[in-house]
């Protein structure tokens, strides 16, 4: 079975400092992995995805994530936080048939001015 | 272009009432998914359609939940005899324009959700 664990339920950073949101996955195969962001009263938006190509994936708004098979991790980073980054972030692993996503419990990011 | 739309955005139902939630996917998207998101949790899979065929309904929590997509476009999620534990945000997503069979690594495009409150 597939699953993801988001290691922090809340992360708080100062504006202009780096962001690190941690995600570990469990899968019996080489999975597709995604990060989605959810702003209040908005739909889920894709930040980036990994699909067995380059292990360092760049996404929108300056976010990137690195797939590390040996550590079963897919952590999300950004060099410099902006106030508009405050939101809920979800790490997602796809099923081996592509017919469902398994979401983590989410990490709430707060950016302090 | 237009994204995934859902209606109503908010629904309040008395316990025991039936509700129907609508999803309009992105035009041409073959795959359609429903998820349930409880407060403070990540979305959980309910069911999956490929065109009009419901290929996976393993996530539906009880036989009170029913989903359909009769013409392979708009979908409706129906909940009969609602209970308080059904209170959640119901998300619809669509994916895989023009693809058939199982495809991997495709982004799912999510609607804004319907917030259901059962009183």
PDB file of C-alpha atoms in Angstrom:
ATOM      1  CA  UNK A   1       0.000   0.000   0.000  1.00  0.00           C
ATOM      2  CA  UNK A   2       1.074   3.562  -0.578  1.00  0.00           C
ATOM      3  CA  UNK A   3       1.167   6.310   2.034  1.00  0.00           C
ATOM      4  CA  UNK A   4       2.840   9.590   2.838  1.00  0.00           C
ATOM      5  CA  UNK A   5       3.873  11.072   6.161  1.00  0.00           C
ATOM      6  CA  UNK A   6       4.276  14.801   6.553  1.00  0.00           C
ATOM      7  CA  UNK A   7       6.583  15.182   9.488  1.00  0.00           C
ATOM      8  CA  UNK A   8       5.450  18.624  10.621  1.00  0.00           C
ATOM      9  CA  UNK A   9       1.851  19.721  11.036  1.00  0.00           C
ATOM     10  CA  UNK A  10       2.888  23.381  11.428  1.00  0.00           C
ATOM     11  CA  UNK A  11       5.945  25.279  10.211  1.00  0.00           C
ATOM     12  CA  UNK A  12       6.615  28.933  10.938  1.00  0.00           C
ATOM     13  CA  UNK A  13       9.321  30.959   9.178  1.00  0.00           C
ATOM     14  CA  UNK A  14      10.242  34.600   8.881  1.00  0.00           C
ATOM     15  CA  UNK A  15       9.772  36.347   5.556  1.00  0.00           C
ATOM     16  CA  UNK A  16      12.910  36.029   3.454  1.00  0.00           C
ATOM     17  CA  UNK A  17      14.208  32.905   5.215  1.00  0.00           C
ATOM     18  CA  UNK A  18      14.302  29.371   3.745  1.00  0.00           C
ATOM     19  CA  UNK A  19      11.342  27.012   3.832  1.00  0.00           C
ATOM     20  CA  UNK A  20      11.605  23.249   4.402  1.00  0.00           C
ATOM     21  CA  UNK A  21       8.481  21.065   4.457  1.00  0.00           C
ATOM     22  CA  UNK A  22       9.257  17.398   5.041  1.00  0.00           C
ATOM     23  CA  UNK A  23       7.581  14.401   3.451  1.00  0.00           C
ATOM     24  CA  UNK A  24       8.370  10.688   3.593  1.00  0.00           C
ATOM     25  CA  UNK A  25       6.573   8.162   1.435  1.00  0.00           C
ATOM     26  CA  UNK A  26       5.949   4.453   1.520  1.00  0.00           C
ATOM     27  CA  UNK A  27       5.505   2.529  -1.695  1.00  0.00           C
ATOM     28  CA  UNK A  28       6.242  -0.903  -3.093  1.00  0.00           C
ATOM     29  CA  UNK A  29       7.127   0.558  -6.494  1.00  0.00           C
ATOM     30  CA  UNK A  30       8.706   3.716  -7.880  1.00  0.00           C
ATOM     31  CA  UNK A  31       5.886   6.190  -7.413  1.00  0.00           C
ATOM     32  CA  UNK A  32       4.828   9.507  -8.863  1.00  0.00           C
ATOM     33  CA  UNK A  33       4.917  12.157  -6.149  1.00  0.00           C
ATOM     34  CA  UNK A  34       3.307  15.586  -5.995  1.00  0.00           C
ATOM     35  CA  UNK A  35       3.144  18.656  -3.812  1.00  0.00           C
ATOM     36  CA  UNK A  36      -0.103  20.619  -3.766  1.00  0.00           C
ATOM     37  CA  UNK A  37      -0.863  23.918  -2.029  1.00  0.00           C
ATOM     38  CA  UNK A  38      -4.246  24.943  -0.627  1.00  0.00           C
ATOM     39  CA  UNK A  39      -4.924  28.581   0.154  1.00  0.00           C
ATOM     40  CA  UNK A  40      -7.972  29.394   2.298  1.00  0.00           C
ATOM     41  CA  UNK A  41     -11.203  29.054   0.345  1.00  0.00           C
ATOM     42  CA  UNK A  42      -9.257  28.122  -2.779  1.00  0.00           C
ATOM     43  CA  UNK A  43      -8.889  24.842  -4.638  1.00  0.00           C
ATOM     44  CA  UNK A  44      -5.799  22.661  -4.439  1.00  0.00           C
ATOM     45  CA  UNK A  45      -3.091  23.827  -6.818  1.00  0.00           C
ATOM     46  CA  UNK A  46      -0.181  21.761  -8.107  1.00  0.00           C
ATOM     47  CA  UNK A  47       3.250  23.075  -7.088  1.00  0.00           C
ATOM     48  CA  UNK A  48       5.362  20.362  -8.683  1.00  0.00           C
ATOM     49  CA  UNK A  49       5.540  16.664  -9.486  1.00  0.00           C
ATOM     50  CA  UNK A  50       8.112  13.878  -9.742  1.00  0.00           C
ATOM     51  CA  UNK A  51       7.566  11.130 -12.308  1.00  0.00           C
ATOM     52  CA  UNK A  52      10.871   9.209 -12.415  1.00  0.00           C
ATOM     53  CA  UNK A  53      12.778  11.739 -14.487  1.00  0.00           C
ATOM     54  CA  UNK A  54      15.159  14.215 -12.827  1.00  0.00           C
ATOM     55  CA  UNK A  55      15.293  13.752  -9.056  1.00  0.00           C
ATOM     56  CA  UNK A  56      15.419  17.508  -8.426  1.00  0.00           C
ATOM     57  CA  UNK A  57      12.108  18.957  -9.496  1.00  0.00           C
ATOM     58  CA  UNK A  58      11.406  22.659  -9.898  1.00  0.00           C
ATOM     59  CA  UNK A  59       7.908  23.986  -9.483  1.00  0.00           C
ATOM     60  CA  UNK A  60       6.004  27.224  -9.473  1.00  0.00           C
ATOM     61  CA  UNK A  61       6.695  30.240  -7.257  1.00  0.00           C
ATOM     62  CA  UNK A  62      10.307  29.240  -6.591  1.00  0.00           C
ATOM     63  CA  UNK A  63       9.550  25.914  -4.900  1.00  0.00           C
ATOM     64  CA  UNK A  64      11.533  22.768  -5.577  1.00  0.00           C
ATOM     65  CA  UNK A  65      11.690  19.233  -4.211  1.00  0.00           C
ATOM     66  CA  UNK A  66      14.250  16.449  -4.315  1.00  0.00           C
ATOM     67  CA  UNK A  67      13.319  12.787  -4.653  1.00  0.00           C
ATOM     68  CA  UNK A  68      15.641  10.634  -2.535  1.00  0.00           C
ATOM     69  CA  UNK A  69      14.890   6.952  -2.994  1.00  0.00           C
ATOM     70  CA  UNK A  70      17.377   5.813  -0.359  1.00  0.00           C
ATOM     71  CA  UNK A  71      15.652   7.978   2.248  1.00  0.00           C
ATOM     72  CA  UNK A  72      12.120   7.566   0.796  1.00  0.00           C
ATOM     73  CA  UNK A  73      11.786  11.335   1.054  1.00  0.00           C
ATOM     74  CA  UNK A  74      10.396  14.130  -1.099  1.00  0.00           C
ATOM     75  CA  UNK A  75      10.991  17.308   0.882  1.00  0.00           C
ATOM     76  CA  UNK A  76       9.762  20.676  -0.409  1.00  0.00           C
ATOM     77  CA  UNK A  77      12.044  23.706  -0.202  1.00  0.00           C
ATOM     78  CA  UNK A  78      12.144  27.364  -1.124  1.00  0.00           C
ATOM     79  CA  UNK A  79      15.155  29.623  -0.622  1.00  0.00           C
ATOM     80  CA  UNK A  80      13.232  32.688   0.546  1.00  0.00           C
ATOM     81  CA  UNK A  81       9.709  32.729   1.978  1.00  0.00           C
ATOM     82  CA  UNK A  82       7.177  35.301   0.868  1.00  0.00           C
ATOM     83  CA  UNK A  83       4.065  36.356   2.749  1.00  0.00           C
ATOM     84  CA  UNK A  84       1.923  34.913  -0.030  1.00  0.00           C
ATOM     85  CA  UNK A  85       3.369  31.438   0.655  1.00  0.00           C
ATOM     86  CA  UNK A  86       1.303  31.125   3.833  1.00  0.00           C
ATOM     87  CA  UNK A  87      -1.037  28.187   3.135  1.00  0.00           C
ATOM     88  CA  UNK A  88      -1.590  24.468   3.696  1.00  0.00           C
ATOM     89  CA  UNK A  89       0.758  22.149   1.804  1.00  0.00           C
ATOM     90  CA  UNK A  90       0.044  18.530   0.936  1.00  0.00           C
ATOM     91  CA  UNK A  91       2.454  15.822  -0.144  1.00  0.00           C
ATOM     92  CA  UNK A  92       0.797  13.240  -2.393  1.00  0.00           C
ATOM     93  CA  UNK A  93       1.733   9.782  -3.693  1.00  0.00           C
ATOM     94  CA  UNK A  94      -0.082   8.270  -6.634  1.00  0.00           C
ATOM     95  CA  UNK A  95      -1.411   4.722  -6.625  1.00  0.00           C
ATOM     96  CA  UNK A  96       0.341   2.241  -8.895  1.00  0.00           C
ATOM     97  CA  UNK A  97      -2.695   2.238 -11.195  1.00  0.00           C
ATOM     98  CA  UNK A  98      -2.983   6.021 -11.349  1.00  0.00           C
ATOM     99  CA  UNK A  99      -6.576   5.978 -10.229  1.00  0.00           C
ATOM    100  CA  UNK A 100      -6.163   7.641  -6.866  1.00  0.00           C
ATOM    101  CA  UNK A 101      -3.983  10.004  -4.902  1.00  0.00           C
ATOM    102  CA  UNK A 102      -2.939   9.381  -1.293  1.00  0.00           C
ATOM    103  CA  UNK A 103      -2.585  12.653   0.592  1.00  0.00           C
ATOM    104  CA  UNK A 104      -0.570  13.422   3.678  1.00  0.00           C
ATOM    105  CA  UNK A 105      -2.233  15.187   6.587  1.00  0.00           C
ATOM    106  CA  UNK A 106      -0.847  18.537   5.483  1.00  0.00           C
ATOM    107  CA  UNK A 107       1.620  21.118   6.783  1.00  0.00           C
ATOM    108  CA  UNK A 108       0.392  24.581   7.647  1.00  0.00           C
ATOM    109  CA  UNK A 109       2.997  27.189   6.730  1.00  0.00           C
ATOM    110  CA  UNK A 110       2.981  30.519   8.545  1.00  0.00           C
ATOM    111  CA  UNK A 111       5.185  33.358   7.296  1.00  0.00           C
ATOM    112  CA  UNK A 112       6.058  36.003   9.866  1.00  0.00           C
ATOM    113  CA  UNK A 113       6.672  39.530   8.543  1.00  0.00           C
TER     114      UNK A 113
ATOM    115  CA  UNK B   1      -9.803  28.140 -19.795  1.00  0.00           C
ATOM    116  CA  UNK B   2     -12.427  27.120 -17.252  1.00  0.00           C
ATOM    117  CA  UNK B   3     -11.316  24.907 -14.412  1.00  0.00           C
ATOM    118  CA  UNK B   4     -13.249  22.341 -12.408  1.00  0.00           C
ATOM    119  CA  UNK B   5     -16.394  23.796 -10.917  1.00  0.00           C
ATOM    120  CA  UNK B   6     -18.530  22.459  -8.093  1.00  0.00           C
ATOM    121  CA  UNK B   7     -21.954  23.374  -6.794  1.00  0.00           C
ATOM    122  CA  UNK B   8     -23.213  24.263  -4.357  1.00  0.00           C
ATOM    123  CA  UNK B   9     -20.168  25.704  -2.608  1.00  0.00           C
ATOM    124  CA  UNK B  10     -21.875  25.367   0.775  1.00  0.00           C
ATOM    125  CA  UNK B  11     -24.646  23.035   1.855  1.00  0.00           C
ATOM    126  CA  UNK B  12     -26.327  22.719   5.225  1.00  0.00           C
ATOM    127  CA  UNK B  13     -28.477  19.635   5.694  1.00  0.00           C
ATOM    128  CA  UNK B  14     -30.467  18.335   8.603  1.00  0.00           C
ATOM    129  CA  UNK B  15     -29.529  14.849   9.714  1.00  0.00           C
ATOM    130  CA  UNK B  16     -31.461  12.339   7.661  1.00  0.00           C
ATOM    131  CA  UNK B  17     -31.829  14.506   4.556  1.00  0.00           C
ATOM    132  CA  UNK B  18     -30.489  13.501   1.158  1.00  0.00           C
ATOM    133  CA  UNK B  19     -28.002  15.765  -0.635  1.00  0.00           C
ATOM    134  CA  UNK B  20     -26.620  15.943  -4.162  1.00  0.00           C
ATOM    135  CA  UNK B  21     -23.285  17.546  -4.990  1.00  0.00           C
ATOM    136  CA  UNK B  22     -22.381  18.444  -8.558  1.00  0.00           C
ATOM    137  CA  UNK B  23     -19.044  18.497 -10.324  1.00  0.00           C
ATOM    138  CA  UNK B  24     -18.286  19.972 -13.766  1.00  0.00           C
ATOM    139  CA  UNK B  25     -14.845  18.734 -14.853  1.00  0.00           C
ATOM    140  CA  UNK B  26     -12.515  20.377 -17.335  1.00  0.00           C
ATOM    141  CA  UNK B  27     -13.896  19.810 -20.812  1.00  0.00           C
ATOM    142  CA  UNK B  28     -12.426  16.710 -22.432  1.00  0.00           C
ATOM    143  CA  UNK B  29     -10.991  15.215 -19.263  1.00  0.00           C
ATOM    144  CA  UNK B  30     -11.581  11.494 -19.208  1.00  0.00           C
ATOM    145  CA  UNK B  31     -10.875  10.842 -15.541  1.00  0.00           C
ATOM    146  CA  UNK B  32     -12.902  12.204 -12.648  1.00  0.00           C
ATOM    147  CA  UNK B  33     -12.261  11.718  -8.948  1.00  0.00           C
ATOM    148  CA  UNK B  34     -14.141  12.489  -5.735  1.00  0.00           C
ATOM    149  CA  UNK B  35     -12.402  13.076  -2.405  1.00  0.00           C
ATOM    150  CA  UNK B  36     -13.629  13.796   1.118  1.00  0.00           C
ATOM    151  CA  UNK B  37     -11.652  16.229   3.277  1.00  0.00           C
ATOM    152  CA  UNK B  38     -12.471  16.302   6.969  1.00  0.00           C
ATOM    153  CA  UNK B  39     -11.492  19.331   9.012  1.00  0.00           C
ATOM    154  CA  UNK B  40      -7.741  19.475   9.564  1.00  0.00           C
ATOM    155  CA  UNK B  41      -7.070  16.410   7.414  1.00  0.00           C
ATOM    156  CA  UNK B  42      -5.847  15.668   3.941  1.00  0.00           C
ATOM    157  CA  UNK B  43      -8.327  14.664   1.246  1.00  0.00           C
ATOM    158  CA  UNK B  44      -9.290  10.987   1.156  1.00  0.00           C
ATOM    159  CA  UNK B  45     -10.241   9.155  -2.010  1.00  0.00           C
ATOM    160  CA  UNK B  46     -13.876   8.220  -2.514  1.00  0.00           C
ATOM    161  CA  UNK B  47     -14.347   7.102  -6.113  1.00  0.00           C
ATOM    162  CA  UNK B  48     -12.976   7.264  -9.661  1.00  0.00           C
ATOM    163  CA  UNK B  49     -14.609   7.436 -13.096  1.00  0.00           C
ATOM    164  CA  UNK B  50     -13.136   6.940 -16.510  1.00  0.00           C
ATOM    165  CA  UNK B  51     -15.686   8.454 -18.874  1.00  0.00           C
ATOM    166  CA  UNK B  52     -19.023   7.130 -17.624  1.00  0.00           C
ATOM    167  CA  UNK B  53     -17.589   3.988 -16.059  1.00  0.00           C
ATOM    168  CA  UNK B  54     -17.073   3.941 -12.310  1.00  0.00           C
ATOM    169  CA  UNK B  55     -13.868   1.923 -12.103  1.00  0.00           C
ATOM    170  CA  UNK B  56     -13.140   2.270  -8.408  1.00  0.00           C
ATOM    171  CA  UNK B  57     -15.540   3.001  -5.568  1.00  0.00           C
ATOM    172  CA  UNK B  58     -13.468   1.468  -2.814  1.00  0.00           C
ATOM    173  CA  UNK B  59     -13.312   4.717  -0.829  1.00  0.00           C
ATOM    174  CA  UNK B  60     -17.065   5.254  -0.456  1.00  0.00           C
ATOM    175  CA  UNK B  61     -17.622   4.989   3.322  1.00  0.00           C
ATOM    176  CA  UNK B  62     -21.060   3.374   3.216  1.00  0.00           C
ATOM    177  CA  UNK B  63     -23.892   2.394   0.908  1.00  0.00           C
ATOM    178  CA  UNK B  64     -25.447   5.783   1.654  1.00  0.00           C
ATOM    179  CA  UNK B  65     -22.902   7.284  -0.733  1.00  0.00           C
ATOM    180  CA  UNK B  66     -23.532   7.008  -4.450  1.00  0.00           C
ATOM    181  CA  UNK B  67     -21.809   8.666  -7.424  1.00  0.00           C
ATOM    182  CA  UNK B  68     -22.666   8.771 -11.093  1.00  0.00           C
ATOM    183  CA  UNK B  69     -21.384  10.255 -14.331  1.00  0.00           C
ATOM    184  CA  UNK B  70     -23.977   9.122 -16.870  1.00  0.00           C
ATOM    185  CA  UNK B  71     -22.694  10.938 -19.957  1.00  0.00           C
ATOM    186  CA  UNK B  72     -19.016  10.947 -19.103  1.00  0.00           C
ATOM    187  CA  UNK B  73     -18.847  14.629 -18.204  1.00  0.00           C
ATOM    188  CA  UNK B  74     -20.767  16.081 -15.240  1.00  0.00           C
ATOM    189  CA  UNK B  75     -20.770  13.963 -12.102  1.00  0.00           C
ATOM    190  CA  UNK B  76     -23.025  13.919  -9.068  1.00  0.00           C
ATOM    191  CA  UNK B  77     -22.184  12.623  -5.625  1.00  0.00           C
ATOM    192  CA  UNK B  78     -25.293  11.751  -3.658  1.00  0.00           C
ATOM    193  CA  UNK B  79     -25.445  11.120   0.056  1.00  0.00           C
ATOM    194  CA  UNK B  80     -28.602   9.587   1.444  1.00  0.00           C
ATOM    195  CA  UNK B  81     -29.832   9.956   5.025  1.00  0.00           C
ATOM    196  CA  UNK B  82     -26.965  12.271   5.960  1.00  0.00           C
ATOM    197  CA  UNK B  83     -25.251  11.821   9.319  1.00  0.00           C
ATOM    198  CA  UNK B  84     -23.145  14.280  11.305  1.00  0.00           C
ATOM    199  CA  UNK B  85     -19.994  12.349  10.447  1.00  0.00           C
ATOM    200  CA  UNK B  86     -20.626  13.183   6.787  1.00  0.00           C
ATOM    201  CA  UNK B  87     -19.769  16.834   7.494  1.00  0.00           C
ATOM    202  CA  UNK B  88     -16.690  17.598   5.390  1.00  0.00           C
ATOM    203  CA  UNK B  89     -15.503  19.307   2.243  1.00  0.00           C
ATOM    204  CA  UNK B  90     -16.130  17.188  -0.850  1.00  0.00           C
ATOM    205  CA  UNK B  91     -13.588  17.750  -3.590  1.00  0.00           C
ATOM    206  CA  UNK B  92     -13.860  16.840  -7.239  1.00  0.00           C
ATOM    207  CA  UNK B  93     -10.851  16.541  -9.549  1.00  0.00           C
ATOM    208  CA  UNK B  94     -10.375  15.741 -13.219  1.00  0.00           C
ATOM    209  CA  UNK B  95      -7.372  14.536 -15.151  1.00  0.00           C
ATOM    210  CA  UNK B  96      -5.895  12.939 -18.258  1.00  0.00           C
ATOM    211  CA  UNK B  97      -7.287  14.763 -21.254  1.00  0.00           C
ATOM    212  CA  UNK B  98      -8.076  12.247 -23.961  1.00  0.00           C
ATOM    213  CA  UNK B  99      -6.304   9.336 -22.314  1.00  0.00           C
ATOM    214  CA  UNK B 100      -7.663   5.828 -21.995  1.00  0.00           C
ATOM    215  CA  UNK B 101      -6.720   3.150 -19.541  1.00  0.00           C
ATOM    216  CA  UNK B 102      -4.620   3.805 -16.479  1.00  0.00           C
ATOM    217  CA  UNK B 103      -2.105   6.577 -16.879  1.00  0.00           C
ATOM    218  CA  UNK B 104       0.487   7.587 -14.371  1.00  0.00           C
ATOM    219  CA  UNK B 105       1.964  10.882 -13.356  1.00  0.00           C
ATOM    220  CA  UNK B 106      -0.866  13.079 -14.549  1.00  0.00           C
ATOM    221  CA  UNK B 107      -1.801  16.129 -12.536  1.00  0.00           C
ATOM    222  CA  UNK B 108      -5.291  16.144 -11.038  1.00  0.00           C
ATOM    223  CA  UNK B 109      -7.065  19.489 -11.324  1.00  0.00           C
ATOM    224  CA  UNK B 110      -9.199  20.204  -8.286  1.00  0.00           C
ATOM    225  CA  UNK B 111     -12.388  22.171  -7.893  1.00  0.00           C
ATOM    226  CA  UNK B 112     -13.001  24.528  -4.950  1.00  0.00           C
ATOM    227  CA  UNK B 113     -15.044  21.925  -3.096  1.00  0.00           C
ATOM    228  CA  UNK B 114     -18.471  21.772  -1.499  1.00  0.00           C
ATOM    229  CA  UNK B 115     -18.538  22.271   2.263  1.00  0.00           C
ATOM    230  CA  UNK B 116     -21.273  20.053   3.690  1.00  0.00           C
ATOM    231  CA  UNK B 117     -22.475  20.669   7.226  1.00  0.00           C
ATOM    232  CA  UNK B 118     -24.950  18.219   8.732  1.00  0.00           C
ATOM    233  CA  UNK B 119     -26.845  19.536  11.740  1.00  0.00           C
TER     234      UNK B 119
END
